[in-house]
Amino acid sequence: MTNIPPPAEELRLLDAELRQLDARRAVLLRRREWLVHVLRTASAQRSVPGAGQMPPVWPVAPGAAAPRTEATAPGVQNVLLLLGGILLTVAAIAFTLVGWGHLGITGRALVLATVTLAALSAPVWLLRRGLGSTAEAVAALGMALTVLDAYALHEVAFYGSGGLGYAAAASAVLSAAWAAYGTAADLLVPRSDAGSPARPDRARAGAATAARPALRLPLPCAVVTAQAPLLLWALAVDAGPHTLTAVLLVTAAADTVVALRPAHAPVRVVGLVGACVAGALGVLSAGWLCWSAAAPVAAARGAALLLLAAVIALAAARYAPKPEVALGASLAAGLCLVAGAGGVLRAWLPGEWTVPGCLALGIALLTAVRTPLPRPMRQGVVGASLVVQGLAVLWTLPLVAGTLLGPVALIERPWSRTPLDIRDAVFPDAAWPSYATAAPLVLAAVAGVLALAERRAVRRPASGVGALVLAWTAVVVSPVVLELPYGAGLVADGAVVVVALCVAERARRGTGGPSAPALTALVLALVTSVTLAVVSLATEAGTIAVLLALAALFGVASTRPGLVAFTAPAALAHATALACAAGASAGLRPEHTALLVLVVPAVAALVAARAARAGRSAATVTVEAAGAAAALLALTLAVTDLPVLASVLALCGVVAAGTALRPERRRAGHAAAALFLLAAWVRLAAWEVTTPEAYTLPVSVAALAVGHLRRRRDPSVSSWTAHGAGLSVTLVPSLLAMWGDPHWLRPLLLGTAALAVTLVGARSRLQAPLVLGGGTLALVALHELAPYIAQVVGVLPRWAPPALAGLVLLALGATYEQRLRDARRLREALGRLH
């Protein structure tokens, strides 16, 4: 059935449709006038003599691009109107300031009144004829004239009054007058002439629409001017900071009301900007007054101002049209409430309890979740609580950083003194923060809130991880804050390591695999163990006991399959530190301590082999990396003593060779061979052996043996791959040593060896031995003939060498093609070798 609306509703719909039709008719008539004007202008140009000299307007060919205009007609019109309004305003100002004294009191009043009334009444007449842009320009001129009227009135009638007071009154009157002027224009001008028809779809739906005002400029200017009266009045009466702050907040409240009204967009935007600016200034001023007050009463006055700001923000959030605005306003309201109450607490409580008090207030804001407030407001208040909690945690960061990094100073002077308590060991040089008493409570409170949020709401890993980290931080700083004895502090940190490992294992079991809480607990255990080990450096007995306990603890934890990838390397690291500490305690030199450290790589190889058999590849990699780091430390310690370094290299080679026995670690055999070679070289250097063959021959023999075995298994392997490296290792260094050796033995032995290699290569048809042996033999022969060649060259006259060179070049040029064929045959012969 057809739903027939009531007569009043139907009449409203018909009026809306008629307004739409009138507006469309006005647009079409305006377009028709413009087209007629264009046609008349074109015909006039054709009828003017000499117009033929102008370039004719040719029709655009199909597919050709039409000429692009650089400015639109409305844009040109607006620019011209703007310039005209500016020039008229400047002229009016010049008339008022310069030519004012040439007229009497009656003439002045008549001139200004006549011009102002004409400028203010003309826009209505212009709007009725559809000239909206011109009306806006004339209205702007009239509003500027009203400002000049106010100035002229002050100069004539109120010259003796205070400037600020008169400016406050004048701005209030101007704001009200401009608002009335804009409203009157809406009433006097029909909507069709104003050029702002209602949207057809909304009209057909029966929804009320806020039409655009006839003049868009007066109402926003009225709102801008309304920002000044109260502030100018407060300055005129020499108001105090509290009154000025209250004035800013009241102005922000008025702007908020304007921004929330269903007015057109420019008025709402201006009101929103004014509310934000005035509100921000008022809140900053109120916060400064509250937190800088020395007495509770003065702080309470500032808190009252912050409370007023919070009420304004809550009202804005309650009636805000968008959820984002409501969320931001309620967030600001929550922060204002906490800031005001915190300022009162600061003036009432000792200084170190101000932040805990603010934190308690911030946590109390979470009760807004249980209130019937709209969802965006509840989210904003909860966001304010989170901001307060975050700032409270940041307040504790200096103490936490000092607790974790302060003991690093003990690394430079270990076992130097026995500390008085754990605080003396953790802060040996740094200053103790005065607010540290309440820091553990702050951390524990925020950790409790996060844990409760993680339990009550949907399980979020971030909340659980944050609660775990903050709880750990609170426990770590507590022994330092409580000034426990040194031994008790070490025991407390060790207990934290044990608890963190237990939490990690429990979290791993609960999820059936690695999870964020389990990994976080493991990282916290590792960080605590490092801090504990560094703190224990204060005394010798404490260092040995702590490192032994940590190595054993992480070793036991490595029996758990889910923790071994982290705990096994940690156990090896602490064992390495324990070996160094034991060597230092026994009075051993660093190079001898390196032999103790080598126990760790050996144990790491065994643990890695066991982890590989159990199928834990991640644990295998981390354990082997920890063992390699320990071996590198041992080499560093032994580098000052060559015999001990040779022994350490050999033992490292043994460990690498044992690792290479595993099928998946065959490549470790290369490292073992390199370590054995380095051990032999270091031993020879310790014996002060300078003959290069002593270093190169063992390598060549081993490399040739390996190459021979490889070629027997795979005959397709190239001779360069199998024998090239082994032969080069000995032949090249011996050649270099031969050129500086005046004796005959090395050239004889090297030549004999090169001849043997050449013959073996020729017999076996191998390219690498043939080329390397033949090249070495030729260089040895050249070395032996060099003295005789030099002697012959010295006997010959100076013209003989150039003549000989010329003959050689002639011979080569004459037989060039034959030489190319010979070189090609030689290359092919070498290429046929393997």
PDB file of N, CA and C in Angstrom, residues 401-467:
ATOM      1  N   ALA A 401      68.036   0.995  34.125  1.00  0.00           N
ATOM      2  CA  ALA A 401      69.267   1.017  33.328  1.00  0.00           C
ATOM      3  C   ALA A 401      70.500   1.021  34.215  1.00  0.00           C
ATOM      4  N   GLY A 402      70.464   1.762  35.314  1.00  0.00           N
ATOM      5  CA  GLY A 402      71.610   1.741  36.224  1.00  0.00           C
ATOM      6  C   GLY A 402      71.818   0.393  36.868  1.00  0.00           C
ATOM      7  N   THR A 403      70.723  -0.310  37.195  1.00  0.00           N
ATOM      8  CA  THR A 403      70.847  -1.638  37.811  1.00  0.00           C
ATOM      9  C   THR A 403      71.450  -2.644  36.842  1.00  0.00           C
ATOM     10  N   LEU A 404      71.098  -2.553  35.569  1.00  0.00           N
ATOM     11  CA  LEU A 404      71.588  -3.528  34.591  1.00  0.00           C
ATOM     12  C   LEU A 404      72.973  -3.179  34.050  1.00  0.00           C
ATOM     13  N   LEU A 405      73.270  -1.888  33.890  1.00  0.00           N
ATOM     14  CA  LEU A 405      74.526  -1.483  33.256  1.00  0.00           C
ATOM     15  C   LEU A 405      75.558  -0.951  34.241  1.00  0.00           C
ATOM     16  N   GLY A 406      75.134  -0.625  35.447  1.00  0.00           N
ATOM     17  CA  GLY A 406      76.091  -0.087  36.413  1.00  0.00           C
ATOM     18  C   GLY A 406      77.242  -1.019  36.742  1.00  0.00           C
ATOM     19  N   PRO A 407      77.010  -2.335  36.914  1.00  0.00           N
ATOM     20  CA  PRO A 407      78.122  -3.239  37.262  1.00  0.00           C
ATOM     21  C   PRO A 407      79.178  -3.395  36.171  1.00  0.00           C
ATOM     22  N   VAL A 408      78.942  -2.855  34.976  1.00  0.00           N
ATOM     23  CA  VAL A 408      79.939  -2.993  33.904  1.00  0.00           C
ATOM     24  C   VAL A 408      81.267  -2.375  34.317  1.00  0.00           C
ATOM     25  N   ALA A 409      81.240  -1.398  35.213  1.00  0.00           N
ATOM     26  CA  ALA A 409      82.486  -0.778  35.674  1.00  0.00           C
ATOM     27  C   ALA A 409      83.386  -1.766  36.400  1.00  0.00           C
ATOM     28  N   LEU A 410      82.820  -2.864  36.924  1.00  0.00           N
ATOM     29  CA  LEU A 410      83.631  -3.853  37.637  1.00  0.00           C
ATOM     30  C   LEU A 410      84.510  -4.662  36.690  1.00  0.00           C
ATOM     31  N   ILE A 411      84.200  -4.658  35.384  1.00  0.00           N
ATOM     32  CA  ILE A 411      85.026  -5.428  34.445  1.00  0.00           C
ATOM     33  C   ILE A 411      86.437  -4.870  34.378  1.00  0.00           C
ATOM     34  N   GLU A 412      86.598  -3.573  34.552  1.00  0.00           N
ATOM     35  CA  GLU A 412      87.930  -2.962  34.484  1.00  0.00           C
ATOM     36  C   GLU A 412      88.756  -3.231  35.742  1.00  0.00           C
ATOM     37  N   ARG A 413      88.106  -3.463  36.860  1.00  0.00           N
ATOM     38  CA  ARG A 413      88.842  -3.712  38.109  1.00  0.00           C
ATOM     39  C   ARG A 413      88.179  -4.855  38.890  1.00  0.00           C
ATOM     40  N   PRO A 414      88.267  -6.082  38.391  1.00  0.00           N
ATOM     41  CA  PRO A 414      87.642  -7.199  39.103  1.00  0.00           C
ATOM     42  C   PRO A 414      88.404  -7.532  40.391  1.00  0.00           C
ATOM     43  N   TRP A 415      87.656  -8.042  41.340  1.00  0.00           N
ATOM     44  CA  TRP A 415      88.192  -8.499  42.627  1.00  0.00           C
ATOM     45  C   TRP A 415      88.968  -7.375  43.336  1.00  0.00           C
ATOM     46  N   SER A 416      88.500  -6.155  43.168  1.00  0.00           N
ATOM     47  CA  SER A 416      89.227  -5.020  43.749  1.00  0.00           C
ATOM     48  C   SER A 416      88.845  -4.763  45.196  1.00  0.00           C
ATOM     49  N   ARG A 417      87.576  -5.021  45.570  1.00  0.00           N
ATOM     50  CA  ARG A 417      87.159  -4.717  46.941  1.00  0.00           C
ATOM     51  C   ARG A 417      85.905  -5.497  47.259  1.00  0.00           C
ATOM     52  N   THR A 418      85.603  -5.593  48.525  1.00  0.00           N
ATOM     53  CA  THR A 418      84.383  -6.247  48.981  1.00  0.00           C
ATOM     54  C   THR A 418      83.318  -5.169  49.187  1.00  0.00           C
ATOM     55  N   PRO A 419      82.221  -5.212  48.453  1.00  0.00           N
ATOM     56  CA  PRO A 419      81.214  -4.159  48.588  1.00  0.00           C
ATOM     57  C   PRO A 419      80.474  -4.237  49.921  1.00  0.00           C
ATOM     58  N   LEU A 420      79.960  -3.090  50.351  1.00  0.00           N
ATOM     59  CA  LEU A 420      79.205  -3.047  51.596  1.00  0.00           C
ATOM     60  C   LEU A 420      77.871  -3.779  51.463  1.00  0.00           C
ATOM     61  N   ASP A 421      77.203  -3.604  50.365  1.00  0.00           N
ATOM     62  CA  ASP A 421      75.929  -4.280  50.104  1.00  0.00           C
ATOM     63  C   ASP A 421      75.767  -4.388  48.591  1.00  0.00           C
ATOM     64  N   ILE A 422      74.622  -4.893  48.163  1.00  0.00           N
ATOM     65  CA  ILE A 422      74.409  -5.106  46.734  1.00  0.00           C
ATOM     66  C   ILE A 422      74.303  -3.785  45.981  1.00  0.00           C
ATOM     67  N   ARG A 423      73.809  -2.730  46.651  1.00  0.00           N
ATOM     68  CA  ARG A 423      73.749  -1.424  45.995  1.00  0.00           C
ATOM     69  C   ARG A 423      75.146  -0.887  45.744  1.00  0.00           C
ATOM     70  N   ASP A 424      76.049  -1.108  46.660  1.00  0.00           N
ATOM     71  CA  ASP A 424      77.420  -0.646  46.486  1.00  0.00           C
ATOM     72  C   ASP A 424      78.099  -1.367  45.325  1.00  0.00           C
ATOM     73  N   ALA A 425      77.702  -2.605  45.066  1.00  0.00           N
ATOM     74  CA  ALA A 425      78.285  -3.345  43.946  1.00  0.00           C
ATOM     75  C   ALA A 425      77.671  -2.951  42.605  1.00  0.00           C
ATOM     76  N   VAL A 426      76.368  -2.646  42.616  1.00  0.00           N
ATOM     77  CA  VAL A 426      75.682  -2.321  41.364  1.00  0.00           C
ATOM     78  C   VAL A 426      75.943  -0.883  40.955  1.00  0.00           C
ATOM     79  N   PHE A 427      76.002   0.018  41.931  1.00  0.00           N
ATOM     80  CA  PHE A 427      76.261   1.432  41.651  1.00  0.00           C
ATOM     81  C   PHE A 427      77.601   1.828  42.261  1.00  0.00           C
ATOM     82  N   PRO A 428      78.703   1.307  41.724  1.00  0.00           N
ATOM     83  CA  PRO A 428      79.994   1.659  42.334  1.00  0.00           C
ATOM     84  C   PRO A 428      80.402   3.104  42.079  1.00  0.00           C
ATOM     85  N   ASP A 429      80.007   3.645  40.928  1.00  0.00           N
ATOM     86  CA  ASP A 429      80.397   5.011  40.579  1.00  0.00           C
ATOM     87  C   ASP A 429      79.205   5.932  40.336  1.00  0.00           C
ATOM     88  N   ALA A 430      78.087   5.388  39.848  1.00  0.00           N
ATOM     89  CA  ALA A 430      76.939   6.215  39.486  1.00  0.00           C
ATOM     90  C   ALA A 430      76.209   6.703  40.738  1.00  0.00           C
ATOM     91  N   ALA A 431      75.507   7.840  40.565  1.00  0.00           N
ATOM     92  CA  ALA A 431      74.740   8.406  41.676  1.00  0.00           C
ATOM     93  C   ALA A 431      73.439   7.633  41.848  1.00  0.00           C
ATOM     94  N   TRP A 432      73.000   7.488  43.085  1.00  0.00           N
ATOM     95  CA  TRP A 432      71.782   6.754  43.387  1.00  0.00           C
ATOM     96  C   TRP A 432      70.575   7.677  43.182  1.00  0.00           C
ATOM     97  N   PRO A 433      69.566   7.267  42.383  1.00  0.00           N
ATOM     98  CA  PRO A 433      68.383   8.128  42.179  1.00  0.00           C
ATOM     99  C   PRO A 433      67.612   8.321  43.474  1.00  0.00           C
ATOM    100  N   SER A 434      67.153   9.540  43.703  1.00  0.00           N
ATOM    101  CA  SER A 434      66.459   9.841  44.949  1.00  0.00           C
ATOM    102  C   SER A 434      65.047   9.273  44.993  1.00  0.00           C
ATOM    103  N   TYR A 435      64.466   8.993  43.838  1.00  0.00           N
ATOM    104  CA  TYR A 435      63.078   8.532  43.794  1.00  0.00           C
ATOM    105  C   TYR A 435      62.973   7.018  43.743  1.00  0.00           C
ATOM    106  N   ALA A 436      64.081   6.310  43.930  1.00  0.00           N
ATOM    107  CA  ALA A 436      64.097   4.875  43.646  1.00  0.00           C
ATOM    108  C   ALA A 436      63.262   4.060  44.617  1.00  0.00           C
ATOM    109  N   THR A 437      62.854   4.632  45.728  1.00  0.00           N
ATOM    110  CA  THR A 437      62.131   3.844  46.726  1.00  0.00           C
ATOM    111  C   THR A 437      60.820   3.310  46.171  1.00  0.00           C
ATOM    112  N   ALA A 438      60.116   4.119  45.406  1.00  0.00           N
ATOM    113  CA  ALA A 438      58.797   3.721  44.922  1.00  0.00           C
ATOM    114  C   ALA A 438      58.837   3.055  43.553  1.00  0.00           C
ATOM    115  N   ALA A 439      59.997   2.954  42.919  1.00  0.00           N
ATOM    116  CA  ALA A 439      60.059   2.392  41.566  1.00  0.00           C
ATOM    117  C   ALA A 439      59.584   0.947  41.493  1.00  0.00           C
ATOM    118  N   PRO A 440      59.975   0.041  42.417  1.00  0.00           N
ATOM    119  CA  PRO A 440      59.455  -1.335  42.320  1.00  0.00           C
ATOM    120  C   PRO A 440      57.945  -1.411  42.423  1.00  0.00           C
ATOM    121  N   LEU A 441      57.339  -0.556  43.253  1.00  0.00           N
ATOM    122  CA  LEU A 441      55.882  -0.571  43.367  1.00  0.00           C
ATOM    123  C   LEU A 441      55.219  -0.154  42.057  1.00  0.00           C
ATOM    124  N   VAL A 442      55.778   0.851  41.404  1.00  0.00           N
ATOM    125  CA  VAL A 442      55.229   1.291  40.119  1.00  0.00           C
ATOM    126  C   VAL A 442      55.296   0.171  39.090  1.00  0.00           C
ATOM    127  N   LEU A 443      56.453  -0.466  39.002  1.00  0.00           N
ATOM    128  CA  LEU A 443      56.607  -1.554  38.026  1.00  0.00           C
ATOM    129  C   LEU A 443      55.687  -2.725  38.339  1.00  0.00           C
ATOM    130  N   ALA A 444      55.589  -3.073  39.611  1.00  0.00           N
ATOM    131  CA  ALA A 444      54.718  -4.191  39.992  1.00  0.00           C
ATOM    132  C   ALA A 444      53.250  -3.866  39.721  1.00  0.00           C
ATOM    133  N   ALA A 445      52.840  -2.610  39.971  1.00  0.00           N
ATOM    134  CA  ALA A 445      51.441  -2.242  39.735  1.00  0.00           C
ATOM    135  C   ALA A 445      51.090  -2.325  38.257  1.00  0.00           C
ATOM    136  N   VAL A 446      51.945  -1.791  37.394  1.00  0.00           N
ATOM    137  CA  VAL A 446      51.673  -1.850  35.955  1.00  0.00           C
ATOM    138  C   VAL A 446      51.702  -3.301  35.458  1.00  0.00           C
ATOM    139  N   ALA A 447      52.618  -4.098  36.012  1.00  0.00           N
ATOM    140  CA  ALA A 447      52.652  -5.516  35.635  1.00  0.00           C
ATOM    141  C   ALA A 447      51.366  -6.211  36.037  1.00  0.00           C
ATOM    142  N   GLY A 448      50.843  -5.900  37.230  1.00  0.00           N
ATOM    143  CA  GLY A 448      49.576  -6.496  37.653  1.00  0.00           C
ATOM    144  C   GLY A 448      48.421  -6.098  36.754  1.00  0.00           C
ATOM    145  N   VAL A 449      48.392  -4.825  36.327  1.00  0.00           N
ATOM    146  CA  VAL A 449      47.319  -4.380  35.433  1.00  0.00           C
ATOM    147  C   VAL A 449      47.382  -5.125  34.099  1.00  0.00           C
ATOM    148  N   LEU A 450      48.584  -5.268  33.559  1.00  0.00           N
ATOM    149  CA  LEU A 450      48.711  -5.982  32.285  1.00  0.00           C
ATOM    150  C   LEU A 450      48.341  -7.457  32.431  1.00  0.00           C
ATOM    151  N   ALA A 451      48.743  -8.057  33.534  1.00  0.00           N
ATOM    152  CA  ALA A 451      48.391  -9.462  33.742  1.00  0.00           C
ATOM    153  C   ALA A 451      46.886  -9.634  33.871  1.00  0.00           C
ATOM    154  N   LEU A 452      46.235  -8.721  34.604  1.00  0.00           N
ATOM    155  CA  LEU A 452      44.780  -8.804  34.741  1.00  0.00           C
ATOM    156  C   LEU A 452      44.089  -8.579  33.402  1.00  0.00           C
ATOM    157  N   ALA A 453      44.590  -7.627  32.609  1.00  0.00           N
ATOM    158  CA  ALA A 453      44.000  -7.387  31.290  1.00  0.00           C
ATOM    159  C   ALA A 453      44.171  -8.597  30.383  1.00  0.00           C
ATOM    160  N   GLU A 454      45.319  -9.247  30.482  1.00  0.00           N
ATOM    161  CA  GLU A 454      45.566 -10.426  29.646  1.00  0.00           C
ATOM    162  C   GLU A 454      44.681 -11.594  30.067  1.00  0.00           C
ATOM    163  N   ARG A 455      44.321 -11.651  31.349  1.00  0.00           N
ATOM    164  CA  ARG A 455      43.504 -12.758  31.832  1.00  0.00           C
ATOM    165  C   ARG A 455      42.017 -12.498  31.590  1.00  0.00           C
ATOM    166  N   ARG A 456      41.574 -11.235  31.783  1.00  0.00           N
ATOM    167  CA  ARG A 456      40.147 -10.939  31.674  1.00  0.00           C
ATOM    168  C   ARG A 456      39.693 -10.849  30.222  1.00  0.00           C
ATOM    169  N   ALA A 457      40.486 -10.239  29.392  1.00  0.00           N
ATOM    170  CA  ALA A 457      40.084 -10.042  28.001  1.00  0.00           C
ATOM    171  C   ALA A 457      40.529 -11.231  27.161  1.00  0.00           C
ATOM    172  N   VAL A 458      40.374 -11.076  25.868  1.00  0.00           N
ATOM    173  CA  VAL A 458      40.880 -12.091  24.950  1.00  0.00           C
ATOM    174  C   VAL A 458      42.384 -12.188  25.114  1.00  0.00           C
ATOM    175  N   ARG A 459      42.913 -13.386  25.133  1.00  0.00           N
ATOM    176  CA  ARG A 459      44.334 -13.573  25.427  1.00  0.00           C
ATOM    177  C   ARG A 459      45.182 -12.881  24.368  1.00  0.00           C
ATOM    178  N   ARG A 460      45.913 -11.892  24.807  1.00  0.00           N
ATOM    179  CA  ARG A 460      46.793 -11.137  23.928  1.00  0.00           C
ATOM    180  C   ARG A 460      48.229 -11.394  24.358  1.00  0.00           C
ATOM    181  N   PRO A 461      49.084 -11.923  23.480  1.00  0.00           N
ATOM    182  CA  PRO A 461      50.484 -12.179  23.881  1.00  0.00           C
ATOM    183  C   PRO A 461      51.214 -10.925  24.318  1.00  0.00           C
ATOM    184  N   ALA A 462      50.883  -9.770  23.733  1.00  0.00           N
ATOM    185  CA  ALA A 462      51.600  -8.547  24.096  1.00  0.00           C
ATOM    186  C   ALA A 462      51.385  -8.197  25.562  1.00  0.00           C
ATOM    187  N   SER A 463      50.153  -8.353  26.057  1.00  0.00           N
ATOM    188  CA  SER A 463      49.885  -8.045  27.468  1.00  0.00           C
ATOM    189  C   SER A 463      50.643  -8.993  28.386  1.00  0.00           C
ATOM    190  N   GLY A 464      50.631 -10.287  28.059  1.00  0.00           N
ATOM    191  CA  GLY A 464      51.358 -11.240  28.884  1.00  0.00           C
ATOM    192  C   GLY A 464      52.854 -10.995  28.889  1.00  0.00           C
ATOM    193  N   VAL A 465      53.393 -10.689  27.718  1.00  0.00           N
ATOM    194  CA  VAL A 465      54.831 -10.408  27.634  1.00  0.00           C
ATOM    195  C   VAL A 465      55.175  -9.147  28.412  1.00  0.00           C
ATOM    196  N   GLY A 466      54.358  -8.093  28.263  1.00  0.00           N
ATOM    197  CA  GLY A 466      54.615  -6.870  29.007  1.00  0.00           C
ATOM    198  C   GLY A 466      54.548  -7.079  30.509  1.00  0.00           C
ATOM    199  N   ALA A 467      53.550  -7.842  30.962  1.00  0.00           N
ATOM    200  CA  ALA A 467      53.455  -8.127  32.391  1.00  0.00           C
ATOM    201  C   ALA A 467      54.672  -8.896  32.882  1.00  0.00           C
TER     202      ALA A 467
END
